[in-house]
Tab-separated table of C-alpha atoms in Angstrom:
chain	number	residue	atom	x	y	z
A	814	MET	CA	7.053	-8.018	20.078
A	815	ILE	CA	10.485	-7.914	21.655
A	816	GLY	CA	12.472	-8.264	18.402
A	817	PRO	CA	13.670	-8.804	15.943
A	818	VAL	CA	17.228	-7.938	16.665
A	819	MET	CA	17.771	-5.936	13.541
A	820	ILE	CA	19.792	-3.228	11.710
A	821	GLY	CA	17.999	0.069	11.762
A	822	PRO	CA	16.159	2.220	11.163
A	823	SER	CA	12.646	0.807	10.638
A	824	SER	CA	11.094	-2.530	11.495
A	825	SER	CA	8.649	-2.332	8.742
A	826	HIS	CA	10.643	-0.577	6.136
A	827	THR	CA	13.897	-2.266	6.909
A	828	ALA	CA	13.505	-5.692	8.685
A	829	GLY	CA	10.073	-6.556	7.052
A	830	ALA	CA	11.308	-5.478	3.630
A	831	CYS	CA	14.486	-7.673	4.212
A	832	ARG	CA	12.154	-10.634	5.002
A	833	ILE	CA	10.045	-10.240	1.914
A	834	GLY	CA	13.383	-10.364	-0.132
A	835	GLN	CA	14.386	-13.511	1.838
A	836	VAL	CA	11.152	-15.196	0.931
A	837	ALA	CA	11.464	-14.224	-2.825
A	838	ARG	CA	14.935	-15.808	-2.852
A	839	GLN	CA	13.752	-19.001	-1.306
A	840	LEU	CA	10.912	-19.226	-3.892
A	841	LEU	CA	13.303	-18.793	-6.671
A	842	GLY	CA	15.570	-21.364	-5.095
A	843	GLN	CA	18.857	-19.456	-5.568
A	844	THR	CA	20.408	-16.008	-5.475
A	845	PRO	CA	18.569	-14.097	-8.252
A	846	ALA	CA	20.548	-12.988	-11.314
A	847	HIS	CA	18.142	-10.144	-11.717
A	848	ALA	CA	15.492	-8.559	-9.672
A	849	GLU	CA	12.632	-6.094	-10.712
A	850	ILE	CA	11.466	-4.458	-7.482
A	851	GLY	CA	8.316	-2.462	-7.413
A	852	LEU	CA	7.598	-0.366	-4.367
A	853	HIS	CA	4.015	0.489	-3.355
A	854	ALA	CA	2.726	3.623	-1.417
A	855	SER	CA	4.745	4.232	1.824
A	856	PHE	CA	7.542	1.899	0.620
A	857	ALA	CA	7.867	4.066	-2.520
A	858	LYS	CA	7.439	7.339	-0.660
A	859	THR	CA	9.784	6.932	2.411
A	860	GLY	CA	11.631	3.709	1.400
A	861	LYS	CA	14.905	5.690	0.626
A	862	GLY	CA	15.110	7.148	4.162
A	863	HIS	CA	14.544	3.779	5.710
A	864	GLY	CA	17.063	1.690	3.858
A	865	THR	CA	14.147	-0.221	2.227
A	866	HIS	CA	16.037	-0.673	-0.989
A	867	GLN	CA	19.149	-1.984	0.556
A	868	ALA	CA	17.057	-4.162	2.834
A	869	ILE	CA	15.186	-5.917	0.063
A	870	VAL	CA	18.512	-6.362	-1.782
A	871	ALA	CA	19.898	-7.910	1.478
A	872	GLY	CA	17.086	-10.317	1.753
A	873	LEU	CA	17.564	-11.439	-1.937
A	874	LEU	CA	21.278	-12.151	-0.908
A	875	GLY	CA	19.968	-14.269	1.832
A	876	TYR	CA	20.893	-11.897	4.717
A	877	ALA	CA	18.750	-11.797	7.828
A	878	PRO	CA	17.597	-8.438	9.176
A	879	ASP	CA	20.340	-8.430	11.800
A	880	ASP	CA	23.095	-8.964	9.295
A	881	ALA	CA	25.714	-6.208	9.699
A	882	ARG	CA	26.254	-6.257	5.815
A	883	LEU	CA	22.664	-5.038	5.290
A	884	PRO	CA	23.593	-1.260	4.825
A	885	GLN	CA	26.179	-2.375	2.130
A	886	SER	CA	23.976	-4.809	0.356
A	887	PHE	CA	24.256	-2.953	-3.016
A	888	GLU	CA	27.996	-3.455	-3.025
A	889	GLN	CA	27.568	-6.980	-1.999
A	890	ALA	CA	25.026	-7.592	-4.817
A	891	ALA	CA	27.611	-6.356	-7.296
A	892	SER	CA	30.002	-9.047	-6.252
A	893	ALA	CA	27.236	-11.741	-6.168
A	894	GLU	CA	26.340	-10.732	-9.680
A	895	LEU	CA	22.744	-9.734	-8.750
A	896	SER	CA	21.372	-6.856	-10.871
A	897	PHE	CA	18.296	-5.075	-9.778
A	898	ASN	CA	15.971	-2.317	-10.771
A	899	PHE	CA	13.518	-0.269	-8.540
A	900	GLU	CA	10.320	1.364	-9.729
A	901	THR	CA	7.283	2.889	-8.000
A	902	VAL	CA	4.154	0.747	-8.498
A	903	ASP	CA	0.500	0.947	-7.630
A	904	LEU	CA	-0.632	-2.344	-6.242
A	905	GLY	CA	-4.128	-1.319	-5.558
A	906	ASP	CA	-5.894	-1.925	-2.228
A	907	VAL	CA	-3.068	-3.465	-0.291
A	908	HIS	CA	-1.159	-2.508	2.905
A	909	PRO	CA	0.845	0.747	2.268
A	910	ASN	CA	4.114	-1.030	3.107
A	911	SER	CA	4.124	-3.372	0.129
A	912	ALA	CA	6.512	-4.555	-2.735
A	913	ARG	CA	6.275	-6.612	-5.754
A	914	LEU	CA	9.440	-8.552	-6.517
A	915	THR	CA	10.052	-10.337	-9.778
A	916	VAL	CA	13.166	-12.314	-9.448
A	917	SER	CA	14.882	-14.414	-12.083
A	918	GLY	CA	17.912	-16.714	-12.664
A	919	SER	CA	18.879	-19.958	-14.382
A	920	GLY	CA	15.986	-19.685	-16.781
A	921	GLN	CA	13.375	-19.400	-13.975
A	922	SER	CA	11.444	-16.554	-12.628
A	923	VAL	CA	8.934	-15.906	-9.773
A	924	THR	CA	6.939	-12.849	-8.795
A	925	VAL	CA	6.084	-12.247	-5.177
A	926	ILE	CA	3.855	-9.585	-3.561
A	927	GLY	CA	4.416	-9.019	0.161
A	928	SER	CA	3.356	-6.533	2.749
A	929	SER	CA	5.203	-5.433	5.798
A	930	THR	CA	2.524	-4.904	8.458
A	931	GLY	CA	4.650	-3.567	11.338
A	932	GLY	CA	7.222	-4.722	13.860
A	933	GLY	CA	8.972	-6.711	11.099
A	934	VAL	CA	5.977	-8.976	10.505
A	935	ILE	CA	5.220	-9.755	6.877
A	936	GLU	CA	2.505	-11.288	4.863
A	937	ILE	CA	3.017	-12.745	1.451
A	938	ILE	CA	-0.135	-12.111	-0.476
A	939	ARG	CA	0.533	-13.320	-4.047
A	940	VAL	CA	2.916	-15.621	-5.732
A	941	ASP	CA	2.913	-15.599	-9.615
A	942	GLY	CA	-0.531	-13.960	-9.506
A	943	PHE	CA	-2.030	-16.484	-7.223
A	944	LYS	CA	-3.678	-15.549	-3.953
A	945	VAL	CA	-1.709	-16.884	-0.976
A	946	GLY	CA	-1.459	-15.769	2.659
A	947	PHE	CA	1.606	-16.846	4.671
A	948	SER	CA	3.741	-15.049	7.125
A	949	GLY	CA	7.116	-16.734	6.839
A	950	GLY	CA	6.719	-17.640	10.487
A	951	ALA	CA	6.411	-21.250	9.676
A	952	PHE	CA	7.753	-23.859	7.143
A	953	THR	CA	5.718	-23.072	4.196
A	954	LEU	CA	5.320	-25.561	1.282
A	955	LEU	CA	4.274	-24.146	-2.109
A	956	THR	CA	3.378	-26.206	-5.079
A	957	ARG	CA	2.187	-25.196	-8.583
A	958	TYR	CA	0.283	-27.871	-10.285
A	959	SER	CA	-2.620	-28.621	-12.801
A	960	ASP	CA	-6.050	-28.349	-11.089
A	961	ALA	CA	-7.557	-31.785	-10.775
A	962	VAL	CA	-9.674	-33.869	-8.316
A	963	GLY	CA	-7.664	-35.288	-5.441
A	964	VAL	CA	-4.374	-33.478	-5.808
A	965	ILE	CA	-4.654	-31.684	-2.585
A	966	ALA	CA	-5.637	-34.957	-0.744
A	967	LYS	CA	-2.584	-36.555	-2.254
A	968	VAL	CA	-0.333	-33.812	-0.934
A	969	ALA	CA	-1.991	-34.037	2.423
A	970	GLY	CA	-1.327	-37.830	2.436
A	971	LEU	CA	2.282	-37.408	1.699
A	972	LEU	CA	2.518	-34.985	4.541
A	973	ALA	CA	0.649	-37.224	7.017
A	974	ALA	CA	3.022	-40.179	5.895
A	975	ASP	CA	5.992	-37.926	6.664
A	976	GLN	CA	4.519	-36.987	10.163
A	977	VAL	CA	4.307	-33.378	9.018
A	978	ASN	CA	1.351	-31.428	10.450
A	979	ILE	CA	-0.595	-28.788	8.502
A	980	ALA	CA	-1.037	-25.516	10.360
A	981	ALA	CA	-2.870	-23.543	7.531
A	982	LEU	CA	-3.651	-24.142	3.919
A	983	THR	CA	-4.898	-21.969	0.962
A	984	CYS	CA	-5.166	-22.681	-2.723
A	985	ASP	CA	-6.022	-20.655	-5.828
A	986	ARG	CA	-6.313	-21.455	-9.500
A	987	ASP	CA	-6.584	-19.425	-12.652
A	988	LYS	CA	-9.457	-21.538	-13.943
A	989	ARG	CA	-11.015	-25.005	-13.503
A	990	GLY	CA	-8.598	-27.556	-14.711
A	991	GLY	CA	-5.919	-24.708	-15.182
A	992	ALA	CA	-2.865	-23.938	-13.281
A	993	ALA	CA	-3.321	-23.868	-9.519
A	994	LEU	CA	-1.101	-22.937	-6.514
A	995	LEU	CA	-1.200	-24.590	-3.069
A	996	CYS	CA	0.312	-22.920	-0.096
A	997	ILE	CA	0.668	-24.974	3.077
A	998	GLU	CA	2.081	-23.659	6.436
A	999	LEU	CA	3.627	-26.574	8.371
A	1000	ASP	CA	4.675	-27.333	11.858
A	1001	GLN	CA	7.751	-29.311	10.686
A	1002	THR	CA	9.780	-28.854	7.444
A	1003	LEU	CA	9.138	-31.587	4.708
A	1004	GLY	CA	12.353	-33.551	3.837
A	1005	GLU	CA	14.093	-33.083	0.504
A	1006	ALA	CA	13.291	-36.686	-0.620
A	1007	ALA	CA	9.596	-36.074	-0.157
A	1008	GLN	CA	9.839	-32.760	-1.911
A	1009	HIS	CA	11.450	-34.598	-4.888
A	1010	PHE	CA	8.896	-37.272	-4.880
A	1011	LEU	CA	6.125	-34.499	-4.961
A	1012	LEU	CA	7.749	-32.941	-8.015
A	1013	SER	CA	7.804	-36.300	-9.799
A	1014	TRP	CA	3.973	-36.436	-9.971
A	1015	PRO	CA	2.750	-35.590	-13.467
A	1016	GLU	CA	0.456	-32.880	-12.232
A	1017	MET	CA	3.114	-31.024	-10.271
A	1018	ASP	CA	5.275	-28.484	-12.118
A	1019	TRP	CA	6.968	-26.577	-9.200
A	1020	VAL	CA	7.569	-27.280	-5.583
A	1021	ARG	CA	9.321	-24.962	-3.079
A	1022	MET	CA	9.944	-25.282	0.663
A	1023	VAL	CA	10.254	-21.815	2.406
A	1024	GLN	CA	12.160	-21.938	5.721
A	1025	PRO	CA	10.946	-19.552	8.450
A	1026	VAL	CA	12.154	-16.108	8.096
A	1027	MET	CA	10.144	-14.809	11.093
A	1028	ASP	CA	9.267	-15.140	14.829
A	1029	ALA	CA	6.773	-17.584	16.028
A	1030	GLY	CA	5.062	-16.673	19.296
A	1031	ILE	CA	6.239	-13.492	21.051
A	1032	VAL	CA	9.972	-13.818	20.464
A	1033	ALA	CA	12.073	-15.237	17.641
A	1034	PRO	CA	12.626	-18.952	18.700
A	1035	VAL	CA	16.339	-19.843	19.000
A	1036	LEU	CA	14.932	-23.294	18.100
A	1037	LEU	CA	14.358	-22.419	14.471
A	1038	GLY	CA	17.719	-20.736	13.936
A	1039	THR	CA	16.102	-17.419	13.121
A	1040	THR	CA	18.099	-15.307	15.474
A	1041	ALA	CA	16.656	-12.185	13.903
B	962	MET	CA	-4.459	-12.756	24.023
B	963	THR	CA	-6.407	-9.711	25.299
B	964	LEU	CA	-5.569	-7.118	27.840
B	965	ASP	CA	-8.644	-8.310	29.731
B	966	GLU	CA	-7.210	-11.806	29.918
B	967	ILE	CA	-3.962	-10.645	31.143
B	968	LEU	CA	-5.726	-8.384	33.771
B	969	ASN	CA	-7.591	-11.315	35.094
B	970	ALA	CA	-4.589	-13.637	35.197
B	971	PRO	CA	-3.063	-14.418	38.605
B	972	SER	CA	-0.259	-12.219	39.493
B	973	PRO	CA	2.491	-11.944	38.299
B	974	ALA	CA	0.788	-11.532	34.910
B	975	SER	CA	3.961	-12.589	33.048
B	976	GLN	CA	3.709	-16.168	34.180
B	977	TRP	CA	0.242	-16.468	32.455
B	978	VAL	CA	1.635	-14.679	29.280
B	979	LEU	CA	4.594	-17.053	29.110
B	980	GLU	CA	2.388	-20.183	29.572
B	981	SER	CA	-0.131	-19.210	27.091
B	982	ASP	CA	2.388	-18.103	24.389
B	983	CYS	CA	4.247	-21.407	24.885
B	984	GLN	CA	1.018	-23.322	24.472
B	985	ALA	CA	0.366	-21.463	21.147
B	986	SER	CA	3.951	-21.678	19.832
B	987	GLY	CA	4.908	-25.107	20.971
B	988	LEU	CA	8.073	-23.653	22.548
B	989	THR	CA	9.255	-24.384	26.019
B	990	PRO	CA	9.329	-21.610	28.613
B	991	GLU	CA	13.089	-21.977	28.944
B	992	ILE	CA	13.584	-21.240	25.381
B	993	VAL	CA	11.423	-18.172	25.534
B	994	LYS	CA	13.157	-16.898	28.624
B	995	GLU	CA	16.517	-17.439	27.170
B	996	ALA	CA	15.613	-15.646	23.973
B	997	MET	CA	14.245	-12.738	26.139
B	998	ARG	CA	17.577	-12.740	28.137
B	999	SER	CA	19.575	-12.429	24.832
B	1000	ARG	CA	17.108	-9.625	23.800
B	1001	ILE	CA	17.785	-7.751	27.098
B	1002	ALA	CA	21.646	-8.157	26.543
B	1003	GLU	CA	21.165	-6.881	22.963
B	1004	MET	CA	19.082	-3.791	24.325
B	1005	ARG	CA	21.876	-3.181	26.908
B	1006	ASP	CA	24.511	-3.234	24.160
B	1007	SER	CA	22.743	-0.686	21.983
B	1008	VAL	CA	22.297	1.479	25.049
B	1009	GLU	CA	26.042	1.438	25.702
B	1010	ARG	CA	26.946	2.081	22.109
B	1011	GLY	CA	24.355	4.916	21.828
B	1012	LEU	CA	25.575	6.597	25.037
B	1013	ALA	CA	29.263	6.557	23.899
B	1014	SER	CA	28.721	7.723	20.407
B	1015	ALA	CA	28.220	11.234	18.936
B	1016	ALA	CA	28.419	10.118	15.277
B	1017	PRO	CA	25.796	11.657	13.052
B	1018	SER	CA	22.892	9.746	11.609
B	1019	ILE	CA	22.068	9.134	7.988
B	1020	THR	CA	20.891	12.722	7.490
B	1021	GLY	CA	23.023	14.402	10.127
B	1022	MET	CA	19.931	15.581	12.121
B	1023	VAL	CA	20.557	13.485	15.119
B	1024	GLY	CA	23.325	11.394	16.568
B	1025	TRP	CA	24.660	13.419	19.630
B	1026	ASN	CA	21.559	13.808	21.746
B	1027	ALA	CA	21.946	10.754	23.977
B	1028	LYS	CA	25.668	11.453	24.727
B	1029	GLY	CA	25.032	15.100	25.102
B	1030	LEU	CA	22.325	14.538	27.680
B	1031	TRP	CA	24.371	11.721	29.459
B	1032	ASP	CA	27.458	13.911	29.748
B	1033	ALA	CA	25.621	17.077	30.906
B	1034	PRO	CA	25.130	18.224	34.536
B	1035	ASP	CA	21.906	17.046	36.220
B	1036	MET	CA	20.258	20.478	36.782
B	1037	LEU	CA	17.017	19.038	37.950
B	1038	GLN	CA	18.767	16.563	40.260
B	1039	ALA	CA	16.308	13.811	38.921
B	1040	PRO	CA	18.791	11.061	38.044
B	1041	LEU	CA	16.034	8.581	37.146
B	1042	LEU	CA	14.641	11.107	34.582
B	1043	LYS	CA	17.935	11.690	33.030
B	1044	ARG	CA	18.812	8.048	32.825
B	1045	VAL	CA	15.500	7.029	31.300
B	1046	GLN	CA	15.623	9.794	28.611
B	1047	ALA	CA	19.355	9.213	27.854
B	1048	TYR	CA	18.851	5.299	27.434
B	1049	ALA	CA	15.862	5.748	25.300
B	1050	MET	CA	17.610	8.233	22.886
B	1051	ALA	CA	20.791	6.235	22.897
B	1052	VAL	CA	19.003	3.280	21.358
B	1053	ASN	CA	17.111	5.279	18.732
B	1054	GLU	CA	20.205	7.153	17.697
B	1055	GLU	CA	21.913	3.773	17.143
B	1056	ASN	CA	18.960	2.895	14.999
B	1057	ALA	CA	19.150	6.187	13.058
B	1058	ARG	CA	22.785	5.316	12.291
B	1059	MET	CA	21.683	1.858	10.882
B	1060	GLY	CA	23.165	0.267	13.947
B	1061	ARG	CA	21.962	-2.930	15.654
B	1062	ILE	CA	18.814	-2.611	17.904
B	1063	VAL	CA	15.979	-4.762	19.217
B	1064	ALA	CA	12.635	-3.636	17.677
B	1065	ALA	CA	10.247	-3.313	20.626
B	1066	PRO	CA	7.651	-3.378	19.042
B	1067	THR	CA	9.066	-1.498	16.128
B	1068	ALA	CA	12.592	0.033	15.327
B	1069	GLY	CA	11.130	3.669	15.497
B	1070	SER	CA	9.832	3.010	19.107
B	1071	ALA	CA	12.796	0.784	19.980
B	1072	GLY	CA	14.177	3.136	22.780
B	1073	THR	CA	11.138	3.296	24.845
B	1074	ILE	CA	11.274	-0.094	26.598
B	1075	PRO	CA	15.061	-0.085	27.228
B	1076	GLY	CA	14.750	3.556	28.458
B	1077	ALA	CA	12.007	2.793	30.987
B	1078	LEU	CA	12.866	-0.697	32.080
B	1079	LEU	CA	16.655	-0.730	32.003
B	1080	GLY	CA	16.547	2.924	33.172
B	1081	VAL	CA	14.448	2.051	36.230
B	1082	ALA	CA	16.281	-1.246	36.945
B	1083	ASP	CA	19.702	0.495	36.916
B	1084	HIS	CA	18.396	3.408	39.053
B	1085	LEU	CA	17.178	0.834	41.661
B	1086	LYS	CA	20.212	-1.429	41.083
B	1087	ILE	CA	18.095	-4.460	39.990
B	1088	SER	CA	19.802	-7.106	37.932
B	1089	ASP	CA	19.029	-8.057	34.300
B	1090	ASP	CA	17.862	-11.488	35.373
B	1091	ASP	CA	15.086	-9.800	37.237
B	1092	LEU	CA	13.928	-8.085	33.896
B	1093	VAL	CA	13.214	-11.403	31.905
B	1094	MET	CA	9.738	-11.867	33.166
B	1095	PRO	CA	8.784	-8.194	33.021
B	1096	MET	CA	9.852	-8.299	29.379
B	1097	VAL	CA	7.723	-11.329	28.752
B	1098	LEU	CA	4.825	-9.347	30.051
B	1099	ALA	CA	5.774	-6.470	27.847
B	1100	ALA	CA	5.644	-8.657	24.750
B	1101	GLY	CA	2.249	-10.121	25.902
B	1102	VAL	CA	0.861	-6.551	26.186
B	1103	GLY	CA	2.234	-5.796	22.660
B	1104	LYS	CA	0.653	-9.019	21.377
B	1105	ALA	CA	-2.737	-8.011	22.813
B	1106	ILE	CA	-2.546	-4.483	21.265
B	1107	SER	CA	-1.498	-5.844	17.876
B	1108	LYS	CA	-4.376	-8.109	17.759
B	1109	GLN	CA	-6.841	-5.237	17.666
B	1110	MET	CA	-4.561	-2.639	15.803
B	1111	PHE	CA	-1.793	-2.357	13.280
B	1112	ILE	CA	1.417	-1.272	15.109
B	1113	SER	CA	2.989	0.553	12.228
B	1114	GLY	CA	3.159	4.292	11.871
B	1115	ALA	CA	1.995	3.888	8.195
B	1116	ALA	CA	-1.178	2.084	9.291
B	1117	GLY	CA	-2.004	3.867	12.589
B	1118	GLY	CA	0.204	6.978	13.051
B	1119	CYS	CA	2.789	7.347	15.835
B	1120	GLN	CA	0.245	6.555	18.374
B	1121	ALA	CA	0.254	2.932	17.225
B	1122	GLU	CA	4.049	2.696	17.552
B	1123	ILE	CA	5.081	4.759	20.479
B	1124	GLY	CA	1.769	4.210	22.225
B	1125	SER	CA	2.343	0.449	21.964
B	1126	SER	CA	5.937	0.620	23.193
B	1127	ALA	CA	4.871	2.932	26.092
B	1128	ALA	CA	1.984	0.644	27.011
B	1129	MET	CA	4.441	-2.350	26.906
B	1130	ALA	CA	7.076	-0.589	28.950
B	1131	ALA	CA	4.541	0.699	31.483
B	1132	ALA	CA	3.301	-2.909	32.241
B	1133	ALA	CA	6.855	-4.166	32.574
B	1134	VAL	CA	8.016	-1.452	34.982
B	1135	THR	CA	4.834	-2.116	37.039
B	1136	GLU	CA	5.382	-5.722	37.320
B	1137	LEU	CA	9.178	-5.122	38.082
B	1138	LEU	CA	8.155	-3.016	41.118
B	1139	GLY	CA	5.667	-5.683	42.326
B	1140	GLY	CA	2.394	-4.512	40.688
B	1141	SER	CA	-0.538	-6.862	40.315
B	1142	SER	CA	-1.790	-8.146	36.923
B	1143	ARG	CA	-4.573	-5.496	37.238
B	1144	ALA	CA	-2.103	-2.761	37.976
B	1145	CYS	CA	0.106	-3.791	35.082
B	1146	VAL	CA	-2.760	-3.764	32.439
B	1147	HIS	CA	-4.032	-0.430	33.773
B	1148	ALA	CA	-0.572	1.018	33.566
B	1149	ALA	CA	-0.628	0.048	29.915
B	1150	ALA	CA	-4.147	1.345	29.322
B	1151	MET	CA	-3.197	4.771	30.839
B	1152	ALA	CA	-0.061	4.915	28.757
B	1153	LEU	CA	-2.199	4.231	25.590
B	1154	MET	CA	-5.031	6.518	26.371
B	1155	ASN	CA	-2.636	9.385	26.766
B	1156	THR	CA	-0.974	8.782	23.400
B	1157	ILE	CA	-4.134	8.622	21.304
B	1158	GLY	CA	-4.035	10.955	18.395
B	1159	LEU	CA	-0.298	11.191	17.960
B	1160	VAL	CA	0.614	11.562	14.280
B	1161	CYS	CA	3.651	10.168	12.349
B	1162	ASP	CA	5.301	13.129	10.531
B	1163	PRO	CA	8.901	12.130	10.265
B	1164	VAL	CA	11.176	14.888	8.698
B	1165	GLY	CA	12.267	13.820	5.264
B	1166	GLY	CA	10.705	10.426	6.018
B	1167	TYR	CA	13.696	9.490	8.183
B	1168	VAL	CA	13.270	7.785	11.592
B	1169	GLU	CA	15.086	10.613	13.246
B	1170	VAL	CA	13.101	13.764	13.998
B	1171	PRO	CA	10.871	13.613	16.124
B	1172	CYS	CA	11.519	9.899	16.686
B	1173	VAL	CA	14.570	10.094	18.664
B	1174	SER	CA	13.354	12.650	21.225
B	1175	ARG	CA	10.008	11.232	21.105
B	1176	ASN	CA	11.359	7.847	22.666
B	1177	ALA	CA	12.879	9.865	25.504
B	1178	PHE	CA	9.458	11.402	26.147
B	1179	PHE	CA	7.475	8.239	26.016
B	1180	ALA	CA	9.956	6.247	28.051
B	1181	VAL	CA	9.177	8.909	30.802
B	1182	HIS	CA	5.494	8.591	29.884
B	1183	ALA	CA	5.750	4.884	30.634
B	1184	VAL	CA	7.408	5.448	33.927
B	1185	SER	CA	4.648	7.860	34.885
B	1186	SER	CA	1.900	5.429	33.968
B	1187	ALA	CA	3.619	2.785	36.193
B	1188	GLN	CA	3.774	5.299	39.055
B	1189	LEU	CA	0.136	6.010	38.719
B	1190	ALA	CA	-0.920	2.269	38.403
B	1191	LEU	CA	1.413	1.270	41.306
B	1192	SER	CA	-0.624	3.785	43.490
B	1193	ASN	CA	-3.820	1.864	42.443
B	1194	LEU	CA	-4.933	4.478	39.904
B	1195	GLU	CA	-6.841	3.012	36.972
B	1196	SER	CA	-7.988	3.836	33.451
B	1197	PHE	CA	-11.795	4.541	33.573
B	1198	ILE	CA	-12.210	3.215	30.123
B	1199	PRO	CA	-11.572	-0.546	30.104
B	1200	PRO	CA	-8.136	-1.330	28.656
B	1201	ASP	CA	-9.332	-3.389	25.590
B	1202	GLU	CA	-11.761	-0.490	24.771
B	1203	VAL	CA	-8.859	1.903	24.935
B	1204	ILE	CA	-7.067	-0.058	22.181
B	1205	SER	CA	-10.278	-0.016	20.091
B	1206	ALA	CA	-10.497	3.755	20.530
B	1207	MET	CA	-6.958	4.145	19.387
B	1208	ALA	CA	-7.428	1.850	16.377
B	1209	GLN	CA	-10.562	3.942	15.400
B	1210	VAL	CA	-8.542	7.243	15.624
B	1211	GLY	CA	-5.784	5.547	13.497
B	1212	ARG	CA	-8.242	4.727	10.818
B	1213	MET	CA	-9.631	8.326	10.761
B	1214	MET	CA	-6.041	9.713	10.509
B	1215	PRO	CA	-5.267	11.286	7.114
B	1216	LEU	CA	-2.769	9.544	4.942
B	1217	GLU	CA	-0.608	12.669	5.166
B	1218	LEU	CA	0.094	12.055	8.886
B	1219	ARG	CA	0.854	8.390	8.627
B	1220	GLU	CA	4.590	8.214	7.822
B	1221	THR	CA	4.313	9.598	4.335
B	1222	ALA	CA	6.149	12.883	5.333
B	1223	GLU	CA	3.334	14.905	3.673
B	1224	GLY	CA	2.240	16.712	6.833
B	1225	GLY	CA	3.211	18.152	10.056
B	1226	LEU	CA	6.912	18.546	10.967
B	1227	ALA	CA	7.952	16.978	7.601
B	1228	GLN	CA	6.243	19.897	5.709
B	1229	THR	CA	7.802	22.748	7.742
B	1230	PRO	CA	10.331	24.878	5.617
B	1231	THR	CA	13.166	23.268	7.586
B	1232	GLY	CA	11.693	19.861	7.093
B	1233	LEU	CA	11.290	20.429	3.383
B	1234	ALA	CA	14.871	21.678	3.229
B	1235	VAL	CA	16.160	18.368	4.763
B	1236	THR	CA	14.110	16.471	2.158
B	1237	ALA	CA	15.542	18.525	-0.758
B	1238	ARG	CA	19.082	18.168	0.511
B	1239	MET	CA	18.813	14.359	0.898
B	1240	GLU	CA	17.260	13.945	-2.549
B	1241	SER	CA	20.084	15.811	-4.156
B	1242	LYS	CA	22.698	13.520	-2.588
């Protein structure tokens, strides 16, 4: 509410857009080599005047919304060998400030749909087509796995063993026994060793830990290192 | 958190807001206060940069308003008025230059709280340390509003953005000057109810016109609300009902008047000329 500290001119079209980029980068696990960026409704219509394009690219480069390099992110992207393409898309009945980012690199690719709902607050609503719902305000664990009895219980057990508390949990699958995606918001981060262990399970094919890109409570906690 | 809960909290209201937010987030009051202190320092920094600069914005529509007012003679002999207006525009002109500002609650409305709260504090020679708790209250009021209503211009029109910032600022100024929890919330409610219906029609889609001058106007609006509330005037409609009313008006507002630049000032011949000029760049 008081914050983020940010580069102007718009908390939803600049800061929020940047954060959607930050989440996409983390889901890929590296700086993308290429990004296909689809802008929906108000993002498409007034994005240009709000630095939305530069902000999303800045987020993909790992810059926070208060990073002074944000206005020059296109130049920075060139030297980081990140290529990108913008288009206007219709994502249907979603918030008018929404974007679809397909980011790729090192043979991997992930597609994220996120909405910027005001004041720099975001909500990620789809990852690779699966329904999710996380704000980037907490540590968020995402895993893609084969739908089977007991997988979620095993993941929850691993978290409990690591003394990591679950704040919110959603899961979605394409069909019974098919590909599924689990999204868990956590009060603490899950250690790298536990992440590797998760990935070693035969039913798991993808694990990502998204660090917070957003404020918790009424101000950005210095605690989490998110100064923006 | 609702406005009614803040209204019924023991005075000063900010203490209850701080405690209940810390309970929800798990942060300590010291961390929140320290973060707030650094936000106030960032706001002050953006005010100072804005007052000193006449550099044009992205489009060239604004950039010299804050400095122009600040350097001009005070014909009304109303130093508080001039200070509040100048501070507010300073922040929004920095914002329009892609400078560093504190969204409060949004970037387009970022000048209102520094304009009203820092403006009043400087006028009365109150130190920044005394602004920390009023700023916590401002955040609490913003949180209460955002629970019932989207705070983006795209979702709710300008009323949702500048109405929120003015309500937050009104509550903060009221507490700074010793107002009770009840008075603070009524200040917020009066600021909100007198902003209902305001559309978002930015010229060219840029956060410049009318946004920069609008922050000057609504920083003053916030100070007016505090003045009324400190004199025990109240909103006849209960504060949370005012938020619902504003949310309803936001939902009824046509898409053309919600930040799309398809109506109002954006569609004037001059507005369209700016759009055309920027598109050809």
